[in-house]
XYZ file of C-alpha atoms in Angstrom:
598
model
C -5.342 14.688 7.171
C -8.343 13.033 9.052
C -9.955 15.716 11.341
C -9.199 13.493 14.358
C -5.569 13.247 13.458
C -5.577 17.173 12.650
C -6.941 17.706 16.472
C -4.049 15.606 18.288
C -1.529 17.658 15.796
C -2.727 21.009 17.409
C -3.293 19.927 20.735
C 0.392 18.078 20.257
C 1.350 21.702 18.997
C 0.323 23.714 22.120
C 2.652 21.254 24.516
C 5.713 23.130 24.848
C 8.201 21.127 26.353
C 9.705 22.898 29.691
C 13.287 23.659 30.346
C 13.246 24.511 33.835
C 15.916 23.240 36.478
C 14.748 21.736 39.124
C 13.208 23.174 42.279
C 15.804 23.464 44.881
C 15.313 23.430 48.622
C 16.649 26.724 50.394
C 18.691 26.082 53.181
C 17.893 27.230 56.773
C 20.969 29.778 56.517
C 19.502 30.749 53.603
C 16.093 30.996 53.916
C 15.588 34.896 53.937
C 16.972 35.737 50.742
C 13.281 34.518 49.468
C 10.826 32.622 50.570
C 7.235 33.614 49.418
C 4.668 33.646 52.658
C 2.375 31.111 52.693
C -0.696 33.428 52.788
C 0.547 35.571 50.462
C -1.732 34.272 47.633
C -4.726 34.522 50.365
C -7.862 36.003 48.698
C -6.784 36.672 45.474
C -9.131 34.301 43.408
C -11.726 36.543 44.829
C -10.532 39.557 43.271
C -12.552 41.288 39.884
C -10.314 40.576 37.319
C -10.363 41.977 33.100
C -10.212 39.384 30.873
C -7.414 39.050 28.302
C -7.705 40.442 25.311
C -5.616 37.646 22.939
C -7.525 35.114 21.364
C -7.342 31.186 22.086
C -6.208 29.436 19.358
C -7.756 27.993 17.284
C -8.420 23.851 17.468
C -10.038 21.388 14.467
C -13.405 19.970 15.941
C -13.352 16.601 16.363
C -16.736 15.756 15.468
C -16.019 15.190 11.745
C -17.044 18.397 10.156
C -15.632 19.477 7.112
C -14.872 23.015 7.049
C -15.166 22.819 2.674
C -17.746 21.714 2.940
C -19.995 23.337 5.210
C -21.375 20.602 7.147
C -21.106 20.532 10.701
C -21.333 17.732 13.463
C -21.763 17.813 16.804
C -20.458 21.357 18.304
C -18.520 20.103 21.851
C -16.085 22.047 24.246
C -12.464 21.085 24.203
C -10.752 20.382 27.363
C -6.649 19.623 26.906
C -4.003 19.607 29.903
C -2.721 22.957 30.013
C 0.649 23.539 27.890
C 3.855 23.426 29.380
C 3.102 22.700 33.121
C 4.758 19.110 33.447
C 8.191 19.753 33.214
C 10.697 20.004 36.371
C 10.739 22.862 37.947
C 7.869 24.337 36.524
C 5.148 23.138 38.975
C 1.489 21.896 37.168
C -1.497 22.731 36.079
C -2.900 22.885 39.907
C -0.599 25.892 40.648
C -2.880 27.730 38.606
C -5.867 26.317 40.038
C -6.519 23.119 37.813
C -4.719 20.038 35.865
C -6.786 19.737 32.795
C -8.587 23.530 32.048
C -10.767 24.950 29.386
C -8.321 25.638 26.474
C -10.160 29.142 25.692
C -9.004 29.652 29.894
C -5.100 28.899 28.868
C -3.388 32.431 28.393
C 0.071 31.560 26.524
C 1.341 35.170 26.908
C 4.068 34.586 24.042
C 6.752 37.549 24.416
C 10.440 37.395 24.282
C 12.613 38.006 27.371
C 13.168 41.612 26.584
C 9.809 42.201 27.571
C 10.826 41.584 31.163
C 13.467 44.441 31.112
C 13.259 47.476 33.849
C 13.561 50.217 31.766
C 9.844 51.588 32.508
C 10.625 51.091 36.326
C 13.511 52.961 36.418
C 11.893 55.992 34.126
C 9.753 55.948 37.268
C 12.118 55.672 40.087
C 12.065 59.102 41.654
C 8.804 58.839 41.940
C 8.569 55.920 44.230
C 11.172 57.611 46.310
C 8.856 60.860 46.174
C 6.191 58.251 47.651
C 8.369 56.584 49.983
C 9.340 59.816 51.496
C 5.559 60.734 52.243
C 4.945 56.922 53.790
C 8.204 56.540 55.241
C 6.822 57.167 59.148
C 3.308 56.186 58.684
C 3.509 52.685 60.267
C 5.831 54.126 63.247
C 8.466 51.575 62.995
C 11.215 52.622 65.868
C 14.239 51.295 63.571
C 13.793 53.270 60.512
C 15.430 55.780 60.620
C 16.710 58.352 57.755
C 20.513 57.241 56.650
C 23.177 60.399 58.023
C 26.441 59.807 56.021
C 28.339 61.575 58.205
C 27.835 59.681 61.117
C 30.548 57.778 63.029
C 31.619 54.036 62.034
C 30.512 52.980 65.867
C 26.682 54.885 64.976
C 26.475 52.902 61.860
C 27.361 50.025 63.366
C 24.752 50.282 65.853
C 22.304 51.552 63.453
C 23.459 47.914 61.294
C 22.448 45.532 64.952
C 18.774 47.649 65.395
C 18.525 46.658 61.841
C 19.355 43.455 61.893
C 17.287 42.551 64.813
C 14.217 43.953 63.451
C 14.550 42.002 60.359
C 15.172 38.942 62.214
C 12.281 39.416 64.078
C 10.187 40.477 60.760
C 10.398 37.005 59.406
C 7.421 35.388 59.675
C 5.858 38.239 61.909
C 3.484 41.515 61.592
C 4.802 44.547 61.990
C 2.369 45.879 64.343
C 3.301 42.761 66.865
C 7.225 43.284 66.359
C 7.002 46.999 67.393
C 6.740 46.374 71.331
C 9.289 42.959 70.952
C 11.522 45.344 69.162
C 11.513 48.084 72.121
C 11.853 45.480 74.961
C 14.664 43.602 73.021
C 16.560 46.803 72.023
C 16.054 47.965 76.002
C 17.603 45.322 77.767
C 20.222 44.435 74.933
C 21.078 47.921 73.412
C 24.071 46.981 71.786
C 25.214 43.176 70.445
C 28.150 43.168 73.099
C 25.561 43.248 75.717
C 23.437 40.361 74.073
C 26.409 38.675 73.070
C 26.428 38.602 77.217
C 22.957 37.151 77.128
C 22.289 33.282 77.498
C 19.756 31.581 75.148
C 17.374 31.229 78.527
C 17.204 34.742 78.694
C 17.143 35.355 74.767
C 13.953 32.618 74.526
C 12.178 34.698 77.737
C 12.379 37.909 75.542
C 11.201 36.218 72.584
C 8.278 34.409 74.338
C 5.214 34.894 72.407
C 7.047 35.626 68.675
C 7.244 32.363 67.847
C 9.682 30.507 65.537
C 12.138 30.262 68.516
C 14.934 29.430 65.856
C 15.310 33.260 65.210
C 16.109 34.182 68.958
C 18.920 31.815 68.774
C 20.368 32.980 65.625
C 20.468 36.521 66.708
C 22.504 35.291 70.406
C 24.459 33.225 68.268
C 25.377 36.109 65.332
C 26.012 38.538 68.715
C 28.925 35.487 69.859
C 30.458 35.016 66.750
C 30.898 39.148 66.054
C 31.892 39.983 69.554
C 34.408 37.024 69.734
C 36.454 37.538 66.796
C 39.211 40.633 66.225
C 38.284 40.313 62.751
C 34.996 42.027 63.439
C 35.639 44.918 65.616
C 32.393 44.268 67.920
C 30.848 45.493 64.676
C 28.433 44.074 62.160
C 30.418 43.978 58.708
C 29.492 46.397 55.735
C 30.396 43.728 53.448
C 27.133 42.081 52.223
C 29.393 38.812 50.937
C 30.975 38.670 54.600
C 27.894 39.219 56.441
C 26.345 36.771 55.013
C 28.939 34.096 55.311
C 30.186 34.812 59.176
C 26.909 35.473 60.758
C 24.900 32.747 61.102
C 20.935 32.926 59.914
C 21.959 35.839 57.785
C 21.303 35.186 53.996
C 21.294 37.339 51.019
C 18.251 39.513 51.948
C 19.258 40.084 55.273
C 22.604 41.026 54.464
C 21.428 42.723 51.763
C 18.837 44.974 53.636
C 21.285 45.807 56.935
C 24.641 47.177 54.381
C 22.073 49.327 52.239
C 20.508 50.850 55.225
C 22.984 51.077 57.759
C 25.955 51.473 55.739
C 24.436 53.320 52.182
C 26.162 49.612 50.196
C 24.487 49.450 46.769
C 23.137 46.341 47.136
C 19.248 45.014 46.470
C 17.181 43.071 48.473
C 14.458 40.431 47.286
C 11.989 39.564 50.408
C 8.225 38.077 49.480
C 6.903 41.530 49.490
C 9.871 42.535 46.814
C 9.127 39.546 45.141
C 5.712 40.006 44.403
C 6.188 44.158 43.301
C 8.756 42.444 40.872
C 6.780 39.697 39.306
C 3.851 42.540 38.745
C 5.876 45.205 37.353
C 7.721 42.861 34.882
C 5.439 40.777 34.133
C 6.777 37.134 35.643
C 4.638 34.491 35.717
C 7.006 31.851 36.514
C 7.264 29.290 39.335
C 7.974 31.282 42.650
C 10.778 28.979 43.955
C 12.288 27.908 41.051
C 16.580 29.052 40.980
C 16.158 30.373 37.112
C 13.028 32.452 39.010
C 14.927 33.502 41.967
C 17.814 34.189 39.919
C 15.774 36.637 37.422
C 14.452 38.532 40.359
C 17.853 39.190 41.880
C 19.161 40.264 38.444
C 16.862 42.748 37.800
C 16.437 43.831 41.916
C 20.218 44.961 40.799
C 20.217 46.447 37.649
C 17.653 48.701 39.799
C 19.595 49.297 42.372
C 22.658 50.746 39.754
C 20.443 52.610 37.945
C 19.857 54.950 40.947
C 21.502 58.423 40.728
C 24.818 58.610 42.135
C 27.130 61.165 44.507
C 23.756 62.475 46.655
C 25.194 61.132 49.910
C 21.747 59.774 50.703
C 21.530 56.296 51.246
C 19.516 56.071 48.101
C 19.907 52.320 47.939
C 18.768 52.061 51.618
C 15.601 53.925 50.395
C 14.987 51.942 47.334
C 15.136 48.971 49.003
C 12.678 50.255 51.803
C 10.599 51.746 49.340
C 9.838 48.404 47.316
C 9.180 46.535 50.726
C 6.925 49.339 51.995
C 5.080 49.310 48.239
C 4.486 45.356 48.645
C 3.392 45.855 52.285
C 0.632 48.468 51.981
C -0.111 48.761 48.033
C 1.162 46.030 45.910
C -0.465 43.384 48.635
C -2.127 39.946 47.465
C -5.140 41.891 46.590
C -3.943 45.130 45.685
C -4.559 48.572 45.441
C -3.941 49.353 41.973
C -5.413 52.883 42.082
C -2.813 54.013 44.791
C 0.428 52.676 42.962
C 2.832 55.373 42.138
C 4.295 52.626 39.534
C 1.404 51.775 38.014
C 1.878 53.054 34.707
C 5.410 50.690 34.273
C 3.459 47.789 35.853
C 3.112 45.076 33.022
C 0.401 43.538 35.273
C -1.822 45.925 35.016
C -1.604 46.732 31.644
C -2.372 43.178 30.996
C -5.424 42.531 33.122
C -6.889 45.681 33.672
C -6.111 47.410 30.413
C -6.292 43.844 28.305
C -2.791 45.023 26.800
C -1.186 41.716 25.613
C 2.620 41.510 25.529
C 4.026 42.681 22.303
C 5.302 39.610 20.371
C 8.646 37.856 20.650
C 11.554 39.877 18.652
C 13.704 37.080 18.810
C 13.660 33.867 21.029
C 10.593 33.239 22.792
C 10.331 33.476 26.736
C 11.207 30.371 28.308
C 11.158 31.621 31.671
C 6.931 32.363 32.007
C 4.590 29.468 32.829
C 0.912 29.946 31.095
C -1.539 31.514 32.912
C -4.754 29.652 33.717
C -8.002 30.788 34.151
C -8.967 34.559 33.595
C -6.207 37.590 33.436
C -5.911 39.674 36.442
C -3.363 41.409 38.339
C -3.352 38.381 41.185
C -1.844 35.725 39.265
C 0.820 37.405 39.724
C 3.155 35.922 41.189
C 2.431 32.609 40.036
C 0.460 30.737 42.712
C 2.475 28.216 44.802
C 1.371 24.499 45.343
C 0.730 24.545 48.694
C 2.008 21.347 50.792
C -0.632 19.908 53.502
C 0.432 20.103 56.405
C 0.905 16.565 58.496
C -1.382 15.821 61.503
C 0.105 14.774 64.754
C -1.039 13.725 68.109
C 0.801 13.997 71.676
C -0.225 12.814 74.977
C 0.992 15.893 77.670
C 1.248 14.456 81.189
C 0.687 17.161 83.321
C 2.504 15.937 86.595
C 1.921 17.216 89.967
C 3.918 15.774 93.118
C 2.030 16.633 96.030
C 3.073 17.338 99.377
C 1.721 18.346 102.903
C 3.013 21.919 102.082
C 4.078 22.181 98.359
C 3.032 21.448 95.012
C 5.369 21.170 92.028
C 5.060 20.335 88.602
C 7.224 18.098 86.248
C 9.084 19.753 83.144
C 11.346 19.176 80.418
C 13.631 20.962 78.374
C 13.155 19.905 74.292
C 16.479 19.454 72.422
C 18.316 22.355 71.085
C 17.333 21.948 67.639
C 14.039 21.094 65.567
C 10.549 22.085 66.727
C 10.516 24.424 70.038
C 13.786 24.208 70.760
C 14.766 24.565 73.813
C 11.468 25.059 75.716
C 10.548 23.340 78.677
C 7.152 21.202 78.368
C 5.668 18.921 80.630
C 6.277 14.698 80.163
C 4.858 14.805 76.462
C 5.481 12.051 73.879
C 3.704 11.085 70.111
C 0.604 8.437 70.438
C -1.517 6.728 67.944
C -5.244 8.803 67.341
C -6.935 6.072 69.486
C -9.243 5.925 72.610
C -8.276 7.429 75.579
C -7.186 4.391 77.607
C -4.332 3.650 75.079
C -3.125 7.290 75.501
C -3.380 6.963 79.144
C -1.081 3.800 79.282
C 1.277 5.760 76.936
C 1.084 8.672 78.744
C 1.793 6.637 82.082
C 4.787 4.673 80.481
C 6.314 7.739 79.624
C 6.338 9.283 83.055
C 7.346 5.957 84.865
C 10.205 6.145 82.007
C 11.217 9.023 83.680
C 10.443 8.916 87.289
C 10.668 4.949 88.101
C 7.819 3.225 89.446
C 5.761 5.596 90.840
C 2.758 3.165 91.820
C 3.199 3.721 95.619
C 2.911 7.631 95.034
C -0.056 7.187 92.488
C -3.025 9.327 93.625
C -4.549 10.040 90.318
C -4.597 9.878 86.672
C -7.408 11.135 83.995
C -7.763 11.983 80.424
C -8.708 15.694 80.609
C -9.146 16.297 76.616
C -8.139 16.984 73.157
C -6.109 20.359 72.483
C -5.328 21.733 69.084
C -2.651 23.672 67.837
C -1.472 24.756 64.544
C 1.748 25.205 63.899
C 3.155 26.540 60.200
C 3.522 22.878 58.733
C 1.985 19.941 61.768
C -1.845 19.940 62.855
C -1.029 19.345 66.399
C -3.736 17.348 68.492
C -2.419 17.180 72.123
C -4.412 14.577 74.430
C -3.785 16.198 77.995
C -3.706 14.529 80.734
C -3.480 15.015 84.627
C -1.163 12.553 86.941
C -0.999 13.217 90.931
C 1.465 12.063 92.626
C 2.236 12.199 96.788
C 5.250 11.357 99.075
C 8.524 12.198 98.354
C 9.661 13.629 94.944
C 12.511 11.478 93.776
C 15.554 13.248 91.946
C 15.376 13.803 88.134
C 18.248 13.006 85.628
C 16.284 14.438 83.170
C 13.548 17.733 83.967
C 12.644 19.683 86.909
C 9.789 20.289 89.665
C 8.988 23.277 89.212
C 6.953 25.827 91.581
C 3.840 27.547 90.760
C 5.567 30.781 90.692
C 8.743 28.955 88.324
C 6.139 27.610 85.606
C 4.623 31.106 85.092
C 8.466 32.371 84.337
C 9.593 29.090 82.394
C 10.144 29.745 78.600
C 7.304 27.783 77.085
C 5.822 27.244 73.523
C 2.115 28.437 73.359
C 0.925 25.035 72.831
C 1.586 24.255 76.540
C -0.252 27.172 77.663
C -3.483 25.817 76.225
C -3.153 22.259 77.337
C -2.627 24.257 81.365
C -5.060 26.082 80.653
C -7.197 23.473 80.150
C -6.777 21.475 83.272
C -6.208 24.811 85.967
C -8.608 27.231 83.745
C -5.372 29.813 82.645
C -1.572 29.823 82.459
C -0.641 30.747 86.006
C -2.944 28.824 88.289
C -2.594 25.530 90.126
C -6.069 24.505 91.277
C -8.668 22.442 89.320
C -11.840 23.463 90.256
C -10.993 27.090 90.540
C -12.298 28.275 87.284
C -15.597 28.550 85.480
C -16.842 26.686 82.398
C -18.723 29.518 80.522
C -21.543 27.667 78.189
C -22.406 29.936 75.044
C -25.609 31.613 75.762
C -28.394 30.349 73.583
C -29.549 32.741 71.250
C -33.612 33.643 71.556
C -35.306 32.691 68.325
C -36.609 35.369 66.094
C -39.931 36.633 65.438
C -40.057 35.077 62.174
C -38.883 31.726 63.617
C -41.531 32.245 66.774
C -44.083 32.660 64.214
C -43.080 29.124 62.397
C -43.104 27.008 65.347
C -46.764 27.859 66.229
C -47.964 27.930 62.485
C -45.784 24.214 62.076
C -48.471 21.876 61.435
C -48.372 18.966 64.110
C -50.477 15.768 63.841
C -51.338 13.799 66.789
C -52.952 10.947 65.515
C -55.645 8.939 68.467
C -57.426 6.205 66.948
C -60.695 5.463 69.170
C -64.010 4.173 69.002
C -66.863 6.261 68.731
C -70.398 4.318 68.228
C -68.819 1.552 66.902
C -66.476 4.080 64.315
C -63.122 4.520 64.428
C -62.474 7.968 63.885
C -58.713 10.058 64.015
C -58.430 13.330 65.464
C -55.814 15.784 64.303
C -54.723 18.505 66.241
C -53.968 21.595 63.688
C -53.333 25.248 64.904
C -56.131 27.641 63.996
C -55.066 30.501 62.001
C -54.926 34.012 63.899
C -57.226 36.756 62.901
C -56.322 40.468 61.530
C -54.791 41.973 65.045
C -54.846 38.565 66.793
C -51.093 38.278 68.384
C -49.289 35.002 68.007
C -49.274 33.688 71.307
C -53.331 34.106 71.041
C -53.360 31.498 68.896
C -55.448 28.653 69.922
C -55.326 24.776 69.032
C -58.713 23.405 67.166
C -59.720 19.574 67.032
C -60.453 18.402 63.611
C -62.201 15.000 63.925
C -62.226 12.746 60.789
C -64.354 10.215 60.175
C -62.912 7.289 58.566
C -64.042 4.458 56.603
C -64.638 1.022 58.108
């Protein structure tokens, strides 16, 4: 065979077609049971990492050597899309960082499925609990608390509600910030028949500040549903299959995480801190959101679970399950701390990257569940990296409405709709515009209002462009264009919104975004008066010595052209250079004259 030809065979070779399903989206009612964090690979292409210690394989040149010969051509490196990245499901060759790679930087990994079994985690399963029980208070978290199986069925049913609230809460947010949210919740709500009591204005005030306002209303709305049916008892059920289905926002993981803690259920939980422990200790590299993935995880996050010892009246599965998160909170994190891991020695990932242990080969059927890795072996590509989604830019134009009157001021706001972005927040007048000058965003901006409030042209007092705000939310690049609009005489009724007093705006339920576009016309959230607040310019940093000392020694040129005796000569200015013990600022200027030629 030509050498040519025998090059395409073996790079044909390498390609091996992918069976994946497709990716699925995970619905909203779903979302906990796993969804990785979007920083959770953050920093991890910065980590040291041990290169692998299998070979790359080998590939014909294709310069027309003949290896009976001897003779070589032209040595040149081989770049070929990386294997087995195409296929649905299985993301490409930019979740590892690039679409066409090095082929000596591909890392097949060829092992059989039973290399992904848990056996070597559960040898070591007493010792994570050993761990856990040393960690278990470090991070002072009020609601975890040590499982007591003889309390009541009404004490584990309020243990189930602390739980589930702080795990609603957890999504998305640190633990440090949910600590004080947790205490003020669980203080004026103790128990879910008093939130159930609660109305979503109330709920959103509570929440203000945590964000993700979706949460807030799933919790009011889980409190309705258990209070108002017999079925329930005013309780949370035990029954991870019939929490999940009759409480809304509750999915597998949440479920999952109140019956094995509250109630002592063998059950397992997979989170994105579980999910990452998982993928390290078994040695997954496999697309993160992909249902054969998620599926894997769960199975094995099981098999764990039954392997735990049985008849200690502990909760064990409670702990487990705590354990694993805690272990992907503080040790197993996106860059982790290897050295600290009480399951280190059972941790495939390490073996492979920092020991350069390859998996042992295939028994049987090759793994068709791992993607390649890319690049060079280390503990962080695992899991495999996510392709991360851009988020969309959008601009607003917020209409910041006063109505002025001889002995009041109020304010014009509007409640969003119940579902999608912030909902139900009040905002002032704010609708989308196109990114162009500020006189088309006024005219917007004013159309919008007189939308609302009729013509308004005999009340007009005033109406400027007071800037561009920013605001990043998880998924939108929000640009709002703020604006100011004065208004005096009589405020007409609303059919839509309310004038709201100074006092009322501080207490309204709004997203933080507003804050920063009032802030930026009254100084802070709270005040009413332009003009009352300071614009504090950044003070201008002195220069240092060593920049001092290059502005005098900066050769400058002043050219003058004059006549002298019938010569036309140029002087230059040029600094003279200091003597030994001469400070800078002695430094005086010298006159160089030329003489130049006719």
């Amino acid at each position: 065979m030509p050498p040519r030809r025998a090059a395409a065979a073996a790079a044909r070779a390498l390609r091996v077609p992918s069976t994946s399903p497709s990716i699925i989206a995970i619905s909203d009612s779903d979302s906990d049971a796993f969804v990785p964090p979007d920083t959770e690979d953050e920093g991890a292409d910065d980590v040291p990492s041990a290169s692998s210690s299998s070979s790359p394989p080998h590939i014909p040149s294709d310069s027309g050597s003949d290896p009976d010969t001897g003779k070589r051509g032209t040595k040149r490196k081989r770049t070929i899309p990386c294997p087995k990245l195409t296929g649905k499901g299985r993301g490409n060759g930019r979740a590892n960082g690039s679409a066409g790679v090095d082929i000596e930087d591909c890392h097949r990994r060829p092992h059989g499925i039973e290399y992904h079994d848990v056996d070597a985690v559960v040898a070591l399963q007493q010792k994570l609990l050993d761990w856990f029980d040393g960690v278990r208070d470090a991070r002072g978290m009020p609601w975890r608390k040590r499982y007591d199986a003889a309390a009541t069925v009404e004490d584990k049913a309020q243990r189930a509600y602390e739980i589930w609230v702080s795990e609603v809460m957890l999504q998305q947010t640190q633990v440090a910030t949910v600590i004080d949210y947790w205490n003020r919740w669980m203080a004026k709500w103790p128990t879910i028949s008093d939130l159930a009591k609660a109305d979503l204005e109330e709920v959103n005030a509570v929440w203000r500040g945590l964000g993700y306002y979706r949460r807030a209303k799933s919790l009011l709305a889980g409190a309705t549903v258990i209070t108002g049916s017999d079925e329930h008892s005013q309780r949370l059920p035990s029954d991870p299959s019939a929490l999940e289905k009759d409480v809304p926002g509750v999915g597998r993981y949440t479920a999952g995480a109140i019956c094995s803690m509250a109630y002592g259920v063998r059950t397992p939980i997979v989170d994105g801190n579980v999910h990452r422990v998982l993928t390290r200790l078994l040695g997954v590299h496999a697309t993160q959101t992909a249902p054969q993935t998620i599926r894997f995880l769960w199975d094995a996050a099981e098999t764990l679970v039954d392997a735990l010892p049985r008849g200690l009246s502990r909760g064990i599965a409670g702990d487990w399950n705590q354990a694993l998160m805690e272990l992907g909170a503080t040790v197993c994190r996106p860059v982790p701390t290897c050295g600290e891991c009480p399951l280190r020695d059972a941790c495939h990932a390490y073996a492979e990257a920092e020991m350069a242990t390859p998996p042992p080969q295939p028994k049987g059927t090759e793994c068709t569940l791992c993607e390649p890795v890319v690049g060079e072996m280390a503990v962080t590509v695992f899991p495999m990296k996510k392709i991360k989604k851009g988020s969309r830019v959008e601009h607003e134009a917020v209409v910041i409405t006063e109505w002025q009157s001889e002995d009041d001021t109020r304010w014009l706001f509007l409640k969003r709709p119940e579902k999608g972005l912030l909902a139900g927040l009040f905002e002032p007048p704010t609708t989308p515009v196109a990114p162009t000058d500020a006189a088309d965003q006024l005219a917007a901006g004013m159309t919008f209002v007189t939308d609302l409030l009729g013509d308004v042209e005999d009340a007009f007092e005033e109406h400027s462009a007071i800037g561009p705000v920013t605001h990043i939310f998880s998924h939108i690049n929000m640009t709002y264009h703020v604006q100011r609009l004065v208004l005096r005489g009589n405020r007409p009724e609303l059919k839509n919104g309310q004038w709201l007093s100074l006092e009322e705006v501080s207490d309204a339920n709004v997203g933080t975004g507003v804050k920063k576009c009032w802030a930026s016309v009254y100084g802070k959230w709270g005040e009413g008066k332009v003009g009352n607040f300071k614009v504090v310019k950044p003070k201008k940093e002195p220069p240092t010595k060593r920049e001092k000392k290059k502005s005098v020694f900066k050769k400058e040129r002043v050219k003058m052209v004059n006549e002298e005796g019938g010569r036309v000569v140029k002087k230059v200015c040029m600094p003279a250079m200091p003597k030994n013990g001469v400070s800078v600022k002695e430094v005086k200027m010298e006159v160089e004259v030329v003489v130049l030629d006719d």
